[in-house]
CSV table of C-alpha atoms in Angstrom, one decimal:
chain,number,residue,atom,x,y,z
A,1394,UNK,CA,13.7,3.3,36.2
A,1395,UNK,CA,15.4,0.3,34.6
A,1396,UNK,CA,16.2,-2.9,36.3
A,1397,UNK,CA,19.8,-3.7,37.0
A,1398,UNK,CA,21.7,-5.5,34.3
A,1399,UNK,CA,21.5,-8.9,35.9
A,1400,UNK,CA,19.6,-12.0,35.0
A,1401,UNK,CA,16.2,-11.9,36.7
A,1402,UNK,CA,16.2,-15.6,37.4
A,1403,UNK,CA,18.7,-15.4,40.3
A,1404,UNK,CA,15.8,-14.8,42.7
A,1405,UNK,CA,12.4,-15.3,41.4
A,1406,UNK,CA,9.0,-15.4,43.0
A,1407,UNK,CA,6.4,-16.1,40.4
A,1408,UNK,CA,2.6,-15.7,41.0
A,1409,UNK,CA,2.3,-19.4,41.7
A,1410,UNK,CA,4.3,-18.9,44.9
A,1411,UNK,CA,7.3,-21.1,43.9
A,1412,UNK,CA,10.6,-19.4,44.8
A,1413,UNK,CA,13.9,-20.1,43.3
A,1414,UNK,CA,16.7,-18.9,45.5
A,1415,UNK,CA,20.3,-18.2,44.4
A,1416,UNK,CA,22.8,-20.8,45.2
A,1417,UNK,CA,24.8,-20.3,48.4
A,1418,UNK,CA,28.0,-20.5,46.5
A,1419,UNK,CA,28.7,-19.6,42.9
A,1420,UNK,CA,28.7,-22.6,40.6
A,1421,UNK,CA,31.8,-23.4,38.5
A,1422,UNK,CA,30.2,-21.9,35.5
A,1423,UNK,CA,29.6,-18.5,37.1
A,1424,UNK,CA,32.1,-16.8,34.8
A,1425,UNK,CA,30.6,-18.4,31.7
A,1426,UNK,CA,27.1,-17.5,32.9
A,1427,UNK,CA,28.1,-13.9,33.3
A,1428,UNK,CA,29.5,-13.8,29.7
A,1429,UNK,CA,26.3,-15.3,28.3
A,1430,UNK,CA,24.2,-12.8,30.2
A,1431,UNK,CA,26.4,-9.9,29.0
A,1432,UNK,CA,25.7,-11.0,25.4
A,1433,UNK,CA,22.0,-10.7,26.2
A,1434,UNK,CA,21.1,-14.4,26.3
A,1435,UNK,CA,19.5,-15.5,29.6
A,1436,UNK,CA,21.8,-18.2,30.8
A,1437,UNK,CA,19.1,-20.6,32.1
A,1438,UNK,CA,17.4,-20.4,28.6
A,1439,UNK,CA,20.5,-21.0,26.5
A,1440,UNK,CA,19.5,-24.5,25.4
A,1441,UNK,CA,16.1,-23.1,24.5
A,1442,UNK,CA,17.6,-20.8,21.9
A,1443,UNK,CA,19.3,-23.8,20.3
A,1444,UNK,CA,16.1,-25.8,20.4
A,1445,UNK,CA,14.2,-23.0,18.6
A,1446,UNK,CA,16.9,-22.8,16.0
A,1447,UNK,CA,16.7,-26.6,15.3
A,1448,UNK,CA,12.9,-26.6,15.3
A,1449,UNK,CA,12.6,-23.6,13.0
A,1450,UNK,CA,15.2,-25.1,10.6
A,1451,UNK,CA,12.8,-28.1,10.2
A,1452,UNK,CA,9.9,-25.7,9.7
A,1453,UNK,CA,11.9,-23.7,7.2
A,1454,UNK,CA,12.9,-26.5,4.8
A,1455,UNK,CA,9.8,-26.1,2.8
A,1456,UNK,CA,9.5,-22.3,3.0
A,1457,UNK,CA,10.8,-21.5,-0.5
A,1458,UNK,CA,9.2,-24.3,-2.5
A,1459,UNK,CA,5.9,-25.0,-0.8
A,1460,UNK,CA,3.7,-22.9,-3.1
A,1461,UNK,CA,4.8,-24.5,-6.4
A,1462,UNK,CA,4.9,-27.9,-4.6
A,1463,UNK,CA,1.2,-27.7,-3.6
A,1464,UNK,CA,0.3,-26.3,-7.0
A,1465,UNK,CA,1.9,-29.3,-8.7
A,1466,UNK,CA,0.2,-31.7,-6.4
A,1467,UNK,CA,-3.2,-30.2,-7.3
A,1468,UNK,CA,-2.6,-30.4,-11.0
A,1469,UNK,CA,-4.4,-28.1,-13.5
A,1470,UNK,CA,-5.4,-24.8,-12.0
A,1471,UNK,CA,-3.4,-25.6,-8.9
A,1472,UNK,CA,-1.7,-22.2,-8.7
A,1473,UNK,CA,-4.8,-20.4,-7.5
A,1474,UNK,CA,-5.7,-23.2,-5.1
A,1475,UNK,CA,-2.2,-23.3,-3.7
A,1476,UNK,CA,-2.5,-19.6,-2.9
A,1477,UNK,CA,-5.7,-20.3,-1.1
A,1478,UNK,CA,-4.2,-23.1,0.9
A,1479,UNK,CA,-1.2,-20.9,1.9
A,1480,UNK,CA,-3.6,-18.1,2.8
A,1481,UNK,CA,-5.5,-20.4,5.1
A,1482,UNK,CA,-2.2,-21.5,6.7
A,1483,UNK,CA,-1.6,-17.8,7.4
A,1484,UNK,CA,-4.8,-17.6,9.3
A,1485,UNK,CA,-3.7,-20.6,11.5
A,1486,UNK,CA,-0.4,-18.9,12.2
A,1487,UNK,CA,-2.2,-15.7,13.2
A,1488,UNK,CA,-4.6,-17.5,15.6
A,1489,UNK,CA,-1.9,-19.7,17.1
A,1490,UNK,CA,0.4,-16.7,17.7
A,1491,UNK,CA,-2.1,-15.0,19.9
A,1492,UNK,CA,-2.7,-18.2,21.9
A,1493,UNK,CA,1.0,-18.7,22.3
A,1494,UNK,CA,1.0,-15.6,24.4
A,1495,UNK,CA,-2.1,-16.1,26.5
A,1496,UNK,CA,-1.7,-19.8,27.0
A,1497,UNK,CA,1.9,-19.3,28.1
A,1498,UNK,CA,0.6,-17.0,30.8
A,1499,UNK,CA,-2.0,-19.6,31.8
A,1500,UNK,CA,-0.2,-22.9,31.5
A,1501,UNK,CA,3.5,-21.9,31.3
A,1502,UNK,CA,5.6,-21.6,28.1
A,1503,UNK,CA,7.2,-25.0,28.2
A,1504,UNK,CA,3.8,-26.9,28.2
A,1505,UNK,CA,2.6,-24.7,25.3
A,1506,UNK,CA,5.8,-25.4,23.3
A,1507,UNK,CA,5.1,-29.1,23.7
A,1508,UNK,CA,1.6,-28.7,22.4
A,1509,UNK,CA,2.9,-26.8,19.4
A,1510,UNK,CA,5.5,-29.5,18.6
A,1511,UNK,CA,2.9,-32.3,18.8
A,1512,UNK,CA,0.5,-30.4,16.5
A,1513,UNK,CA,3.3,-29.8,14.0
A,1514,UNK,CA,4.4,-33.4,13.9
A,1515,UNK,CA,1.0,-35.0,13.7
A,1516,UNK,CA,-0.4,-32.7,11.0
A,1517,UNK,CA,2.9,-32.7,9.0
A,1518,UNK,CA,2.4,-36.4,8.6
A,1519,UNK,CA,-1.3,-35.9,7.7
A,1520,UNK,CA,-0.4,-33.1,5.2
A,1521,UNK,CA,2.2,-35.3,3.5
A,1522,UNK,CA,-0.4,-38.1,3.3
A,1523,UNK,CA,-3.0,-35.6,1.9
A,1524,UNK,CA,-0.8,-34.3,-0.9
A,1525,UNK,CA,-1.0,-37.4,-3.2
A,1526,UNK,CA,-4.8,-37.4,-3.0
A,1527,UNK,CA,-5.0,-34.0,-4.9
A,1528,UNK,CA,-7.9,-33.0,-2.6
A,1529,UNK,CA,-7.9,-29.3,-2.1
A,1530,UNK,CA,-10.1,-29.6,1.1
A,1531,UNK,CA,-7.9,-32.2,2.7
A,1532,UNK,CA,-4.7,-30.5,1.9
A,1533,UNK,CA,-6.0,-27.2,3.1
A,1534,UNK,CA,-7.3,-28.7,6.4
A,1535,UNK,CA,-4.1,-30.6,7.3
A,1536,UNK,CA,-1.9,-27.6,6.4
A,1537,UNK,CA,-4.1,-25.2,8.4
A,1538,UNK,CA,-3.8,-27.5,11.5
A,1539,UNK,CA,0.0,-27.8,11.0
A,1540,UNK,CA,0.1,-24.1,10.9
A,1541,UNK,CA,-0.9,-24.0,14.5
A,1542,UNK,CA,2.3,-25.7,15.5
A,1543,UNK,CA,5.3,-23.4,15.0
A,1544,UNK,CA,3.8,-20.2,16.6
A,1545,UNK,CA,2.8,-22.1,19.7
A,1546,UNK,CA,6.4,-23.5,19.9
A,1547,UNK,CA,8.5,-20.4,18.9
A,1548,UNK,CA,6.4,-17.5,20.3
A,1549,UNK,CA,5.8,-19.3,23.6
A,1550,UNK,CA,9.6,-19.3,24.0
A,1551,UNK,CA,9.7,-15.6,23.2
A,1552,UNK,CA,7.3,-15.0,26.0
A,1553,UNK,CA,9.5,-17.1,28.3
A,1554,UNK,CA,12.5,-14.9,27.3
A,1555,UNK,CA,10.5,-11.7,27.9
A,1556,UNK,CA,9.6,-12.8,31.4
A,1557,UNK,CA,13.2,-13.7,32.2
A,1558,UNK,CA,15.5,-11.0,30.9
A,1559,UNK,CA,16.1,-7.6,32.6
A,1560,UNK,CA,14.1,-4.8,31.0
A,1561,UNK,CA,17.2,-2.7,30.0
A,1562,UNK,CA,18.5,-5.7,28.0
A,1563,UNK,CA,15.1,-6.6,26.5
A,1564,UNK,CA,15.8,-5.6,22.9
A,1565,UNK,CA,19.1,-7.5,22.9
A,1566,UNK,CA,17.4,-10.7,24.1
A,1567,UNK,CA,14.7,-10.4,21.6
A,1568,UNK,CA,17.4,-9.9,19.0
A,1569,UNK,CA,18.9,-13.2,19.9
A,1570,UNK,CA,15.5,-14.8,19.6
A,1571,UNK,CA,15.2,-13.6,16.1
A,1572,UNK,CA,18.8,-14.7,15.3
A,1573,UNK,CA,17.7,-18.3,16.0
A,1574,UNK,CA,14.2,-17.9,14.6
A,1575,UNK,CA,15.4,-16.5,11.2
A,1576,UNK,CA,18.4,-18.7,11.4
A,1577,UNK,CA,16.0,-21.6,11.0
A,1578,UNK,CA,13.2,-20.1,9.0
A,1579,UNK,CA,14.2,-19.7,6.2
A,1580,UNK,CA,18.0,-19.6,6.3
A,1581,UNK,CA,19.2,-23.0,7.5
A,1582,UNK,CA,16.0,-24.6,6.3
A,1583,UNK,CA,16.7,-23.4,2.7
A,1584,UNK,CA,20.3,-24.4,3.0
A,1585,UNK,CA,19.3,-28.0,3.9
A,1586,UNK,CA,16.8,-28.0,1.0
A,1587,UNK,CA,19.5,-27.1,-1.5
A,1588,UNK,CA,21.2,-30.4,-0.6
A,1589,UNK,CA,18.3,-32.6,0.3
A,1590,UNK,CA,16.1,-32.1,-2.8
A,1591,UNK,CA,18.7,-33.5,-5.2
A,1592,UNK,CA,19.8,-36.1,-2.6
A,1593,UNK,CA,16.3,-37.5,-2.5
A,1594,UNK,CA,16.0,-37.6,-6.3
A,1595,UNK,CA,15.2,-34.0,-7.2
A,1596,UNK,CA,11.9,-32.6,-8.4
A,1597,UNK,CA,8.6,-33.1,-6.7
A,1598,UNK,CA,9.7,-36.4,-5.0
A,1599,UNK,CA,12.9,-34.7,-3.7
A,1600,UNK,CA,10.8,-31.9,-2.2
A,1601,UNK,CA,8.4,-34.4,-0.6
A,1602,UNK,CA,11.2,-36.3,1.2
A,1603,UNK,CA,12.8,-33.1,2.2
A,1604,UNK,CA,9.6,-32.2,4.0
A,1605,UNK,CA,9.6,-35.6,5.6
A,1606,UNK,CA,13.2,-34.9,6.8
A,1607,UNK,CA,11.9,-31.8,8.6
A,1608,UNK,CA,10.1,-34.1,11.1
A,1609,UNK,CA,13.4,-35.2,12.5
A,1610,UNK,CA,14.6,-31.6,13.1
A,1611,UNK,CA,11.3,-30.5,14.6
A,1612,UNK,CA,11.4,-33.4,17.1
A,1613,UNK,CA,15.0,-32.7,17.9
A,1614,UNK,CA,14.3,-29.1,18.6
A,1615,UNK,CA,11.5,-30.0,21.1
A,1616,UNK,CA,13.8,-32.6,22.8
A,1617,UNK,CA,16.5,-29.9,23.3
A,1618,UNK,CA,14.0,-27.5,25.0
A,1619,UNK,CA,12.1,-30.1,27.0
A,1620,UNK,CA,15.1,-31.7,28.6
A,1621,UNK,CA,17.6,-28.8,28.4
A,1622,UNK,CA,15.7,-25.9,29.9
A,1623,UNK,CA,14.6,-25.9,33.6
A,1624,UNK,CA,14.2,-22.2,34.3
A,1625,UNK,CA,11.3,-22.0,36.8
A,1626,UNK,CA,9.3,-19.1,35.3
A,1627,UNK,CA,8.3,-21.2,32.2
A,1628,UNK,CA,7.4,-24.4,34.0
A,1629,UNK,CA,4.0,-23.2,35.3
A,1630,UNK,CA,1.4,-20.5,35.3
A,1631,UNK,CA,2.7,-17.0,35.1
A,1632,UNK,CA,-0.6,-15.0,35.3
A,1633,UNK,CA,-1.8,-14.2,38.8
A,1634,UNK,CA,-3.9,-16.9,40.4
A,1635,UNK,CA,-6.7,-14.4,40.9
A,1636,UNK,CA,-7.2,-14.1,37.2
A,1637,UNK,CA,-9.7,-16.5,35.6
A,1638,UNK,CA,-8.8,-18.4,32.5
A,1639,UNK,CA,-11.3,-16.4,30.5
A,1640,UNK,CA,-9.7,-13.1,31.7
A,1641,UNK,CA,-6.2,-14.3,30.8
A,1642,UNK,CA,-7.3,-15.5,27.3
A,1643,UNK,CA,-9.0,-12.1,26.6
A,1644,UNK,CA,-6.2,-10.1,28.1
A,1645,UNK,CA,-4.5,-9.4,24.8
A,1646,UNK,CA,-7.6,-7.9,23.3
A,1647,UNK,CA,-8.3,-6.0,26.5
A,1648,UNK,CA,-4.9,-4.3,26.7
A,1649,UNK,CA,-5.2,-3.1,23.1
A,1650,UNK,CA,-8.6,-1.4,24.0
A,1651,UNK,CA,-7.4,0.2,27.2
A,1652,UNK,CA,-3.9,1.0,25.9
A,1653,UNK,CA,-4.2,2.2,22.3
A,1654,UNK,CA,-0.5,2.7,21.9
A,1655,UNK,CA,-0.1,-1.0,22.4
A,1656,UNK,CA,-2.4,-1.6,19.4
A,1657,UNK,CA,-0.5,0.9,17.3
A,1658,UNK,CA,2.8,-0.8,18.1
A,1659,UNK,CA,1.3,-4.2,17.4
A,1660,UNK,CA,0.2,-2.9,13.9
A,1661,UNK,CA,3.8,-1.7,13.2
A,1662,UNK,CA,5.1,-5.1,14.2
A,1663,UNK,CA,2.5,-6.7,11.9
A,1664,UNK,CA,4.0,-4.8,8.9
A,1665,UNK,CA,7.6,-5.7,9.9
A,1666,UNK,CA,8.1,-9.1,8.2
A,1667,UNK,CA,5.0,-9.2,6.0
A,1668,UNK,CA,7.1,-8.4,2.9
A,1669,UNK,CA,9.4,-11.4,3.8
A,1670,UNK,CA,6.5,-13.8,3.6
A,1671,UNK,CA,5.0,-12.1,0.5
A,1672,UNK,CA,8.4,-12.4,-1.3
A,1673,UNK,CA,8.4,-16.2,-0.4
A,1674,UNK,CA,5.3,-16.4,-2.6
A,1675,UNK,CA,6.2,-14.3,-5.6
A,1676,UNK,CA,10.0,-14.5,-5.9
A,1677,UNK,CA,10.5,-18.3,-6.5
A,1678,UNK,CA,8.8,-18.0,-9.9
A,1679,UNK,CA,10.5,-14.7,-10.7
A,1680,UNK,CA,14.1,-15.7,-9.8
A,1681,UNK,CA,13.9,-19.4,-10.6
A,1682,UNK,CA,11.8,-19.4,-13.8
A,1683,UNK,CA,11.2,-15.9,-15.3
A,1684,UNK,CA,14.7,-14.7,-14.9
A,1685,UNK,CA,16.3,-18.1,-15.5
A,1686,UNK,CA,18.4,-18.7,-12.4
A,1687,UNK,CA,16.6,-21.9,-11.3
A,1688,UNK,CA,15.4,-23.3,-8.0
A,1689,UNK,CA,18.8,-23.9,-6.6
A,1690,UNK,CA,20.0,-20.4,-7.2
A,1691,UNK,CA,16.8,-19.0,-5.6
A,1692,UNK,CA,17.3,-21.1,-2.5
A,1693,UNK,CA,21.0,-20.0,-2.4
A,1694,UNK,CA,19.8,-16.3,-2.6
A,1695,UNK,CA,17.4,-16.9,0.3
A,1696,UNK,CA,20.1,-18.4,2.5
A,1697,UNK,CA,22.4,-15.4,1.9
A,1698,UNK,CA,19.7,-12.7,2.2
A,1699,UNK,CA,18.5,-14.0,5.6
A,1700,UNK,CA,22.0,-14.9,6.8
A,1701,UNK,CA,22.5,-11.1,6.7
A,1702,UNK,CA,19.4,-10.8,8.9
A,1703,UNK,CA,20.8,-13.3,11.4
A,1704,UNK,CA,24.1,-11.5,11.7
A,1705,UNK,CA,22.4,-8.2,12.5
A,1706,UNK,CA,19.4,-9.2,14.7
A,1707,UNK,CA,21.5,-9.1,17.9
A,1708,UNK,CA,23.3,-6.0,16.7
A,1709,UNK,CA,20.2,-4.0,16.2
A,1710,UNK,CA,18.8,-5.2,19.5
A,1711,UNK,CA,21.9,-4.0,21.3
A,1712,UNK,CA,21.8,-0.8,19.3
A,1713,UNK,CA,18.2,-0.2,20.3
A,1714,UNK,CA,19.2,-0.6,24.0
A,1715,UNK,CA,21.9,2.0,23.4
A,1716,UNK,CA,20.5,4.7,21.1
A,1717,UNK,CA,16.8,4.2,21.6
A,1718,UNK,CA,14.3,1.5,20.6
A,1719,UNK,CA,12.0,3.8,18.5
A,1720,UNK,CA,14.9,5.6,16.8
A,1721,UNK,CA,16.3,2.2,15.7
A,1722,UNK,CA,13.0,0.9,14.4
A,1723,UNK,CA,12.1,4.1,12.6
A,1724,UNK,CA,15.3,4.6,10.6
A,1725,UNK,CA,16.7,1.2,10.2
A,1726,UNK,CA,13.8,-1.2,10.5
A,1727,UNK,CA,11.3,0.9,8.5
A,1728,UNK,CA,13.1,3.4,6.3
A,1729,UNK,CA,16.1,1.3,5.3
A,1730,UNK,CA,14.0,-1.9,4.9
A,1731,UNK,CA,11.7,-0.1,2.4
A,1732,UNK,CA,14.8,0.9,0.3
A,1733,UNK,CA,16.2,-2.6,0.6
A,1734,UNK,CA,13.0,-4.2,-0.6
A,1735,UNK,CA,12.8,-2.0,-3.7
A,1736,UNK,CA,16.5,-2.9,-4.4
A,1737,UNK,CA,15.7,-6.6,-4.1
A,1738,UNK,CA,12.9,-6.3,-6.6
A,1739,UNK,CA,14.4,-4.0,-9.2
A,1740,UNK,CA,18.1,-5.1,-9.3
A,1741,UNK,CA,17.3,-8.6,-10.6
A,1742,UNK,CA,15.2,-7.1,-13.4
A,1743,UNK,CA,18.0,-4.6,-14.4
A,1744,UNK,CA,20.8,-7.2,-14.7
A,1745,UNK,CA,21.0,-9.7,-17.6
A,1746,UNK,CA,18.6,-12.6,-16.8
A,1747,UNK,CA,20.4,-15.8,-15.9
A,1748,UNK,CA,23.9,-14.1,-15.7
A,1749,UNK,CA,26.2,-15.2,-13.0
A,1750,UNK,CA,27.3,-11.7,-12.0
A,1751,UNK,CA,23.8,-10.5,-12.2
A,1752,UNK,CA,22.7,-13.1,-9.7
A,1753,UNK,CA,25.3,-12.1,-7.2
A,1754,UNK,CA,24.4,-8.4,-7.6
A,1755,UNK,CA,20.7,-9.2,-7.1
A,1756,UNK,CA,21.6,-11.3,-4.1
A,1757,UNK,CA,23.6,-8.4,-2.6
A,1758,UNK,CA,20.6,-6.1,-3.1
A,1759,UNK,CA,18.3,-8.6,-1.3
A,1760,UNK,CA,20.8,-8.9,1.5
A,1761,UNK,CA,20.4,-5.1,2.2
A,1762,UNK,CA,16.7,-5.8,2.8
A,1763,UNK,CA,17.5,-8.9,5.0
A,1764,UNK,CA,20.0,-6.9,7.1
A,1765,UNK,CA,17.7,-3.8,7.6
A,1766,UNK,CA,14.8,-6.0,8.4
A,1767,UNK,CA,16.6,-6.7,11.7
A,1768,UNK,CA,16.1,-3.1,12.6
A,1769,UNK,CA,12.6,-4.0,13.8
A,1770,UNK,CA,14.1,-6.1,16.6
A,1771,UNK,CA,13.4,-3.6,19.4
A,1772,UNK,CA,9.6,-3.9,18.7
A,1773,UNK,CA,9.7,-6.9,21.1
A,1774,UNK,CA,10.6,-4.4,23.8
A,1775,UNK,CA,8.4,-1.5,22.6
A,1776,UNK,CA,5.1,-3.4,22.6
A,1777,UNK,CA,5.2,-4.5,26.3
A,1778,UNK,CA,6.7,-1.1,27.4
A,1779,UNK,CA,3.4,0.6,26.4
A,1780,UNK,CA,1.4,-1.9,28.5
A,1781,UNK,CA,3.1,-1.5,31.9
A,1782,UNK,CA,4.5,-4.3,34.0
A,1783,UNK,CA,1.2,-5.6,35.2
A,1784,UNK,CA,0.0,-6.2,31.6
A,1785,UNK,CA,3.2,-7.4,30.2
A,1786,UNK,CA,2.0,-10.9,29.5
A,1787,UNK,CA,-1.1,-9.6,27.6
A,1788,UNK,CA,1.1,-7.3,25.5
A,1789,UNK,CA,3.4,-10.1,24.6
A,1790,UNK,CA,0.4,-12.1,23.5
A,1791,UNK,CA,-0.4,-9.3,21.1
A,1792,UNK,CA,3.2,-9.0,20.0
A,1793,UNK,CA,3.3,-12.7,19.2
A,1794,UNK,CA,0.0,-12.3,17.3
A,1795,UNK,CA,1.6,-9.6,15.2
A,1796,UNK,CA,4.8,-11.6,14.6
A,1797,UNK,CA,2.8,-14.6,13.4
A,1798,UNK,CA,0.2,-12.4,11.7
A,1799,UNK,CA,2.9,-11.1,9.4
A,1800,UNK,CA,2.6,-14.4,7.6
A,1801,UNK,CA,-1.1,-13.8,7.1
A,1802,UNK,CA,-0.6,-10.2,6.0
A,1803,UNK,CA,2.1,-11.0,3.6
A,1804,UNK,CA,0.0,-13.7,1.9
A,1805,UNK,CA,-3.1,-11.5,2.0
A,1806,UNK,CA,-1.3,-8.7,0.2
A,1807,UNK,CA,-0.2,-11.1,-2.5
A,1808,UNK,CA,-3.6,-12.5,-2.9
A,1809,UNK,CA,-5.3,-9.1,-3.0
A,1810,UNK,CA,-2.8,-7.2,-5.2
A,1811,UNK,CA,-1.2,-9.8,-7.5
A,1812,UNK,CA,-4.2,-10.3,-9.8
A,1813,UNK,CA,-4.4,-6.7,-10.8
A,1814,UNK,CA,-1.1,-5.1,-9.8
A,1815,UNK,CA,1.3,-7.9,-10.6
A,1816,UNK,CA,4.4,-8.7,-8.6
A,1817,UNK,CA,5.6,-5.1,-8.8
A,1818,UNK,CA,2.3,-3.9,-7.4
A,1819,UNK,CA,2.8,-6.3,-4.5
A,1820,UNK,CA,6.2,-4.9,-3.7
A,1821,UNK,CA,5.0,-1.3,-3.8
A,1822,UNK,CA,2.1,-2.1,-1.6
A,1823,UNK,CA,4.5,-3.4,1.0
A,1824,UNK,CA,6.5,-0.1,0.6
A,1825,UNK,CA,3.3,1.8,1.2
A,1826,UNK,CA,2.7,-0.1,4.4
A,1827,UNK,CA,6.2,0.7,5.6
A,1828,UNK,CA,5.5,4.4,4.9
A,1829,UNK,CA,2.3,4.2,7.1
A,1830,UNK,CA,4.3,2.4,9.8
A,1831,UNK,CA,6.9,5.2,9.7
A,1832,UNK,CA,4.2,7.9,10.2
A,1833,UNK,CA,2.5,6.1,13.0
A,1834,UNK,CA,5.8,5.4,14.9
A,1835,UNK,CA,6.6,9.1,14.7
A,1836,UNK,CA,3.8,9.8,17.1
A,1837,UNK,CA,4.9,7.2,19.6
A,1838,UNK,CA,7.2,7.6,22.6
A,1839,UNK,CA,8.1,4.8,25.0
A,1840,UNK,CA,7.4,5.7,28.6
A,1841,UNK,CA,10.6,6.7,30.4
A,1842,UNK,CA,9.8,4.5,33.4
A,1843,UNK,CA,9.7,1.4,31.1
A,1844,UNK,CA,13.3,1.6,29.9
A,1845,UNK,CA,16.7,2.9,30.6
A,1846,UNK,CA,17.3,6.6,30.2
A,1847,UNK,CA,17.4,7.9,26.6
A,1848,UNK,CA,14.8,5.5,25.1
């Protein structure tokens, strides 16, 4: 059975015993609240979505120049060391993504989001200070610690959303989360970088000051959430009081052992955006240098490609709620994304290098990938559906781990395949992972009691 299509925060009794009752009379904004809820955005969390967008915009400013920037800071032989630094950063994102889920259950999402913001700001300053030293160890350490920040902030909010929205609108709400997440990283972040790098003098110095600018946006994003969102579920412990801290922290691992379908769904989500982060590593040099379009054109391409993703995240979430979550992921998220990824790789190599029309055709091919990547949106509803309501928080911890772990997997594939297979080998490895995900998903079926009929 599905829950009624209403916002679950009208009457809420969380495990900590605090009850929020509906108002005796409808507030003046009741009509507006109904509209926002019908769009799939939990009205009490509306400012949280804006805060995540602003925060991730700050985080995303560096996304498409960080690898060559670190390499330049390290000097001769810096390319390999930069790849190592970014790989270590991926490990931090993986670890923090898991803890975003379990700590949200233990302490409440808002507190964990604050911890993430503090870690990001402190270690961004430390990272910027480490870059001029040219020390691989110091740069790697500070960037690793900064990598703990954005997953704790963003994926804790995703857990908050998942505990607030009605089950039959789950995929739609997750879609809106990814609208703001991808809207910031890399889309608006790259758009700001296009203007800020030359505004700050261009080159390495322009990139450095652009990363300093990101601090302002990250702090602003936290302020919006901290003072704009007062929904009761996220303000304190969500897990039952009877569960020890150790049990809550281990709950994500435990649910994967006892519910193998959760693990399979998590692995599919892990594959989802891994190519996105892998392309962040290999494509700047291909588009900007090898094919002669330059850094500005590459950043422009990124903005357009992921703008397509933004526009379709909410659409595919709603489509999943209508035609079925697994069907949407299987044919749009996996099948069409694989085709789009190949198009994004091969079209730029088939058109004349450096040509204006060739650039726009290559960008159009990449946009197909960006749009179809949004077909994975219902995974945010599929993963907890296999766990059951009593283990929903644990499943969301694993979902967050997979969402953040895609950064690690994307970088790992590049590191493992690039030396012997080249960039083309990297792309085909990602396509192979999509094929495996397609096969695995073919054997999964969401329990009928977890969703509305027809899923």
